[in-house]
CSV table of C-alpha atoms in Angstrom, one decimal:
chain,number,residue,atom,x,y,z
A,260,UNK,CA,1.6,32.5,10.8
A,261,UNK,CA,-1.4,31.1,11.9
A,262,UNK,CA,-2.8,30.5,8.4
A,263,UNK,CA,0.5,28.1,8.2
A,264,UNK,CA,-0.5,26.8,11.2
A,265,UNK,CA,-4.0,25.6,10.2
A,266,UNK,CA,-2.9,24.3,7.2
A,267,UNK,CA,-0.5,22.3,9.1
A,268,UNK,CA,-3.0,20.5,11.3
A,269,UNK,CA,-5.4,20.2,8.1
A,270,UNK,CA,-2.7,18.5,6.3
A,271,UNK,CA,-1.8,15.9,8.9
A,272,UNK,CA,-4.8,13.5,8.5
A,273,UNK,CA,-3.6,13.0,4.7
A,274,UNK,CA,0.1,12.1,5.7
A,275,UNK,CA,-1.4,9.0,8.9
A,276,UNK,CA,-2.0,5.5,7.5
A,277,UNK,CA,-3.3,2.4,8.3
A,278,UNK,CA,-1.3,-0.2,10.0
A,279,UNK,CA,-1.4,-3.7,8.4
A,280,UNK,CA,-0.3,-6.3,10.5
A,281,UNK,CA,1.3,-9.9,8.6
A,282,UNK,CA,3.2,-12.8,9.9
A,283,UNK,CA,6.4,-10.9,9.3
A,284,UNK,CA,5.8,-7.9,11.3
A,285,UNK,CA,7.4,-8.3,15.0
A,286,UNK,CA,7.3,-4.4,16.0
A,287,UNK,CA,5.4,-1.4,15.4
A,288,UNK,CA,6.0,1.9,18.1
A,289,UNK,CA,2.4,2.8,18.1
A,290,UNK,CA,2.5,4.3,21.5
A,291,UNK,CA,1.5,2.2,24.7
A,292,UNK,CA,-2.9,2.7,23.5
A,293,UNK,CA,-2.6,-0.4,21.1
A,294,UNK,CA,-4.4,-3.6,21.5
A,295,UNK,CA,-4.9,-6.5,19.1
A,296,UNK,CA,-7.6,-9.4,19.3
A,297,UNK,CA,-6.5,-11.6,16.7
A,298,UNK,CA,-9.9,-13.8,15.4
A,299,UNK,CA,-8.1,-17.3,14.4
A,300,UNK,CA,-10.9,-19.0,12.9
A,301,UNK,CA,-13.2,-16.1,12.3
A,302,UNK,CA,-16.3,-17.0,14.7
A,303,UNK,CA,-16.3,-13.5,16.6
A,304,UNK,CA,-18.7,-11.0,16.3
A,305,UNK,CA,-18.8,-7.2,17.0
A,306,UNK,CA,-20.5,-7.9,20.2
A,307,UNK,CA,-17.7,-10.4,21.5
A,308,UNK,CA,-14.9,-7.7,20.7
């Protein structure tokens, strides 16, 4: 049983995925931990974010 269970949790990394984000998308349910700086006219650097 525990053999399953740290297969499991060794698998789950291979099932998450990136989320891409597009002018159609209006809702994701990523959990309350999401923010999004959107860069219209690409001047920021990593040290303004």
């Amino acid at each position: 049983m525990r053999y399953l269970l740290i297969v499991l949790l060794g698998l789950l990394p291979v099932l998450a995925g990136a989320v891409d984000f597009d002018n159609a998308t209006r809702h994701l349910p990523l959990g309350k931990a999401l923010q999004v700086y959107e860069d219209l006219d690409g001047s920021a650097s990593i040290a303004q974010v």
